[in-house]
Coordinates of C-alpha atoms in Angstrom, one line a residue:
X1 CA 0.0 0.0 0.0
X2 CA 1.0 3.3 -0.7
X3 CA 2.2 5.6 1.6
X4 CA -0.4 8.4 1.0
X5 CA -3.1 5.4 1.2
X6 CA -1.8 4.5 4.0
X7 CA -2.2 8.2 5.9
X8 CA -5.2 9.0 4.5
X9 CA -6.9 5.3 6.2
X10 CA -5.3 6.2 9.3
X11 CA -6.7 10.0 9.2
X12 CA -10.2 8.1 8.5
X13 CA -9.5 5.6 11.9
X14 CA -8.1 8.8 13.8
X15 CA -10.9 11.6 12.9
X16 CA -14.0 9.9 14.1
X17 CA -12.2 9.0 17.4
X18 CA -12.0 12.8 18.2
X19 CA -15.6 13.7 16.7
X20 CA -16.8 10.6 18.6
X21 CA -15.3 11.9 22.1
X22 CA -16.6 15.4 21.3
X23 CA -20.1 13.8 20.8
X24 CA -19.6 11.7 23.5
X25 CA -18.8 14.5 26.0
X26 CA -21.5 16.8 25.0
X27 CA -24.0 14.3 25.2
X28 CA -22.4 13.8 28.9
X29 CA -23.4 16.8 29.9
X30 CA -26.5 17.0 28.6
X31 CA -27.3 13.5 30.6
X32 CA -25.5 15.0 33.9
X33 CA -28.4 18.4 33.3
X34 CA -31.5 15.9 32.7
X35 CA -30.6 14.2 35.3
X36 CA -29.9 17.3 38.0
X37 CA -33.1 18.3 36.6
X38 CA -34.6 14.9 37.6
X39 CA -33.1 14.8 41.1
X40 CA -34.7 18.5 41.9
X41 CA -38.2 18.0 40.5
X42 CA -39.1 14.1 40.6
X43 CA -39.4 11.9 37.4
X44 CA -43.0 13.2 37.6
X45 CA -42.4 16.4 36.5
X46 CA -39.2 15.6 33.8
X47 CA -41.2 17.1 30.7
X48 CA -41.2 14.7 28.2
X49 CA -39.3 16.5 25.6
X50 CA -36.3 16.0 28.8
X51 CA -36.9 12.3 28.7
X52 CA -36.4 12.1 25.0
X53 CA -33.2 14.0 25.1
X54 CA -31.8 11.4 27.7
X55 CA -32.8 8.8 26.0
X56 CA -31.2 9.8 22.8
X57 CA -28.0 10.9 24.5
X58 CA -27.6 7.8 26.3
X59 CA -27.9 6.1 22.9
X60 CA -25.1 8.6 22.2
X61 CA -22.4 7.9 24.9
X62 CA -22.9 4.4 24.0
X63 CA -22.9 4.4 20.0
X64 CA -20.0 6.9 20.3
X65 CA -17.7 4.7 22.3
X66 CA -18.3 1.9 20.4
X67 CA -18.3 3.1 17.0
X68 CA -16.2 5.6 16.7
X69 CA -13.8 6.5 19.6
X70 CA -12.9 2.4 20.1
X71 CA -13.5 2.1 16.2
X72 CA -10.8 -0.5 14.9
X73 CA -9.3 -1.5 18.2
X74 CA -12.4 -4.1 18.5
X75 CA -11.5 -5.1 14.5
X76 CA -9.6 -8.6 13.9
X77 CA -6.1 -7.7 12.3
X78 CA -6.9 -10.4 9.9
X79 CA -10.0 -9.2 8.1
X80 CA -9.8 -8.0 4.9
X81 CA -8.0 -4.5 4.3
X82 CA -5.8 -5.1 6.8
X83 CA -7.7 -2.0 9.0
X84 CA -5.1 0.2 10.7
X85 CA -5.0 0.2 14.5
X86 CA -6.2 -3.5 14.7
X87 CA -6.4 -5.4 17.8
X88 CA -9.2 -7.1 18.5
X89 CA -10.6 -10.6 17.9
X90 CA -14.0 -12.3 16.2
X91 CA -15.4 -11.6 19.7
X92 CA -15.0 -8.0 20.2
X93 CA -15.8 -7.3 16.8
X94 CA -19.4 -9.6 17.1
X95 CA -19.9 -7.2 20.4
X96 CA -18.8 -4.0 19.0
X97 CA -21.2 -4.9 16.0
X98 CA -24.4 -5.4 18.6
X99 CA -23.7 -3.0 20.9
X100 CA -23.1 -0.1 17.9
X101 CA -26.3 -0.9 15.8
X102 CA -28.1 -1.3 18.5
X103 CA -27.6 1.8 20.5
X104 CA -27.4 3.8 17.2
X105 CA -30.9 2.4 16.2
X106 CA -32.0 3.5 19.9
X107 CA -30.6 7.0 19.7
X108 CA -31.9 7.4 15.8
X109 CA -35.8 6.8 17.0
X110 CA -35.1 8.8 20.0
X111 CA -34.5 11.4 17.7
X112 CA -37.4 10.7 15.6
X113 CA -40.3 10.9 18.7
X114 CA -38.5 14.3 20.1
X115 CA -39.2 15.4 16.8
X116 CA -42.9 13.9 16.9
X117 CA -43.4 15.3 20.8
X118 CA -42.9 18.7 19.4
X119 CA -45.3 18.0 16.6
X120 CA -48.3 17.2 18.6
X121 CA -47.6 19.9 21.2
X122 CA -47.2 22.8 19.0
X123 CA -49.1 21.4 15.5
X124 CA -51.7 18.9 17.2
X125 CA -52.0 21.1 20.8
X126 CA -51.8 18.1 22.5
X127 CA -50.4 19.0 26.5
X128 CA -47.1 18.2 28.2
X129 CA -49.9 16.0 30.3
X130 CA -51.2 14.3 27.8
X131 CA -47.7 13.0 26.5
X132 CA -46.9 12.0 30.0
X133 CA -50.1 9.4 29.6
X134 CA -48.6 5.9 29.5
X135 CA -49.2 4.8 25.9
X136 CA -46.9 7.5 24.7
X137 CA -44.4 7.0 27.5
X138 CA -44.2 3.4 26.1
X139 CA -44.1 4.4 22.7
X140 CA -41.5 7.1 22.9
X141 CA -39.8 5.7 25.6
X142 CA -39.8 2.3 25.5
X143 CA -40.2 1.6 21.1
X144 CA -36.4 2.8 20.4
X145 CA -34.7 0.5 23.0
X146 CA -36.8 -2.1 21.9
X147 CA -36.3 -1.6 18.2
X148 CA -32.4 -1.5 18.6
X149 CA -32.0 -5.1 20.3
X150 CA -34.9 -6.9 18.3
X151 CA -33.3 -5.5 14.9
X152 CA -30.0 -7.2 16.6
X153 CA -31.0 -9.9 17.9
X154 CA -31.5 -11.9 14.8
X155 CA -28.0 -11.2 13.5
X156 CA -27.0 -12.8 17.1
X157 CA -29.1 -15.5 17.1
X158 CA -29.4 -16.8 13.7
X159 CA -26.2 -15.4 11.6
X160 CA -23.7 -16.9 13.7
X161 CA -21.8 -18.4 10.6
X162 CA -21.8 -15.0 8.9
X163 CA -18.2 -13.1 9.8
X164 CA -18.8 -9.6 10.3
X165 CA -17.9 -7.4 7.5
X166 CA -15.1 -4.6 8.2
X167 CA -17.2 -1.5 6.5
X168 CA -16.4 2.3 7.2
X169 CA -12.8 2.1 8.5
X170 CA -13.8 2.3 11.9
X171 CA -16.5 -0.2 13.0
X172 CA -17.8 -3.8 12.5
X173 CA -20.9 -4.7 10.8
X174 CA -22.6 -7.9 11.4
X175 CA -23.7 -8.9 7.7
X176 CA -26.0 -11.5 6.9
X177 CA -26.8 -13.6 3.9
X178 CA -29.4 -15.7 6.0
X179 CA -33.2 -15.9 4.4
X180 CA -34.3 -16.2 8.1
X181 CA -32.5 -13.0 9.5
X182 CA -33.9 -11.5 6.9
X183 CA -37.5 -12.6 7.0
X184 CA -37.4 -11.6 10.9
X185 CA -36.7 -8.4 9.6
X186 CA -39.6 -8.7 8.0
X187 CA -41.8 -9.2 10.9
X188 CA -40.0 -6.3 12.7
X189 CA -40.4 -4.1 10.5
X190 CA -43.9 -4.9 10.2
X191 CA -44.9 -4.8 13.9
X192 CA -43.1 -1.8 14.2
X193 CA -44.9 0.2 11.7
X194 CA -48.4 -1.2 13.6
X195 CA -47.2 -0.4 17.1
X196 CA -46.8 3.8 15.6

């Protein structure tokens, strides 16, 4: 490999380690001021907009550690492209794969029902009270963690003979090839798009 080839992989192994800690930091402190917030008021009185924001910047911390700022220190030395920074095994990689799409997944839906909160409070006129009713604490709360380790889970369970793929430079991807992993996809997807 060429010199300049070789810089310009590690620049693409190094970068997302910083942007990943800056992420990661913020999203610290936006946690540590939910959670002050929490302390002082009660849960009962955590707006819901508040909840969403922890939810989606725990989902942070977590995809930014293990994604980006421990990127190919979890990848095999042996997969192809010879990744730069290498030193994990099959294990770490499998785990850094779960843990990644999964808490990315979590974070990306958190995202979505902040946005949808804010729709039915300022389009819909629906109140901070009625958000705070159980069936949209459930929903908002409870669908994103859920969706993140069932969209996992069957790249766990059944596509244990498929070697994760080394994609972006910095992160393993569980790939699957598996007509069953993808027809509980499927099914996810569906009941997903019933439970909204």
């Amino acid at each position: 490999m060429a010199p300049l080839q070789e810089s310009m992989n590690l620049a693409i192994v190094i970068i997302p380690k910083v942007t990943g800690s800056i992420s990661m930091i913020a999203s610290a402190f936006i946690t540590r001021s939910v959670i002050q917030k929490w302390r002082k008021r009660g849960l009962a009185s955590l707006p819901m907009k508040s909840r969403l924001v922890l939810s989606m910047s725990v989902a942070d911390i977590g995809s930014s550690i293990f994604g980006h700022i421990l990127g190919t220190w979890l990848v095999p030395a042996s997969i192809d492209g010879n990744p730069p920074l290498a030193a994990g095994n099959q294990a770490t990689c499998n785990m850094q794969s779960f843990l990644f799409e999964f808490l990315l997944g979590a974070g990306c839906f958190s995202n979505l029902f902040l946005a949808i909160s804010y729709w039915l409070l300022i389009c819909r006129g629906k109140t901070e009270k009625t958000l705070k009713q159980w069936k949209y604490q459930i929903i908002f709360l409870g669908f994103p963690w859920v969706y993140g380790i069932s969209t996992n889970a069957p790249k766990s369970l059944f596509a244990k003979n498929s070697p994760p793929a080394y994609k972006n430079l910095w992160f393993c991807q569980a790939t699957s090839g598996d007509d069953i992993v993808e027809l509980a996809y499927a099914v996810i997807w569906c009941i997903s798009i019933l439970m909204l």
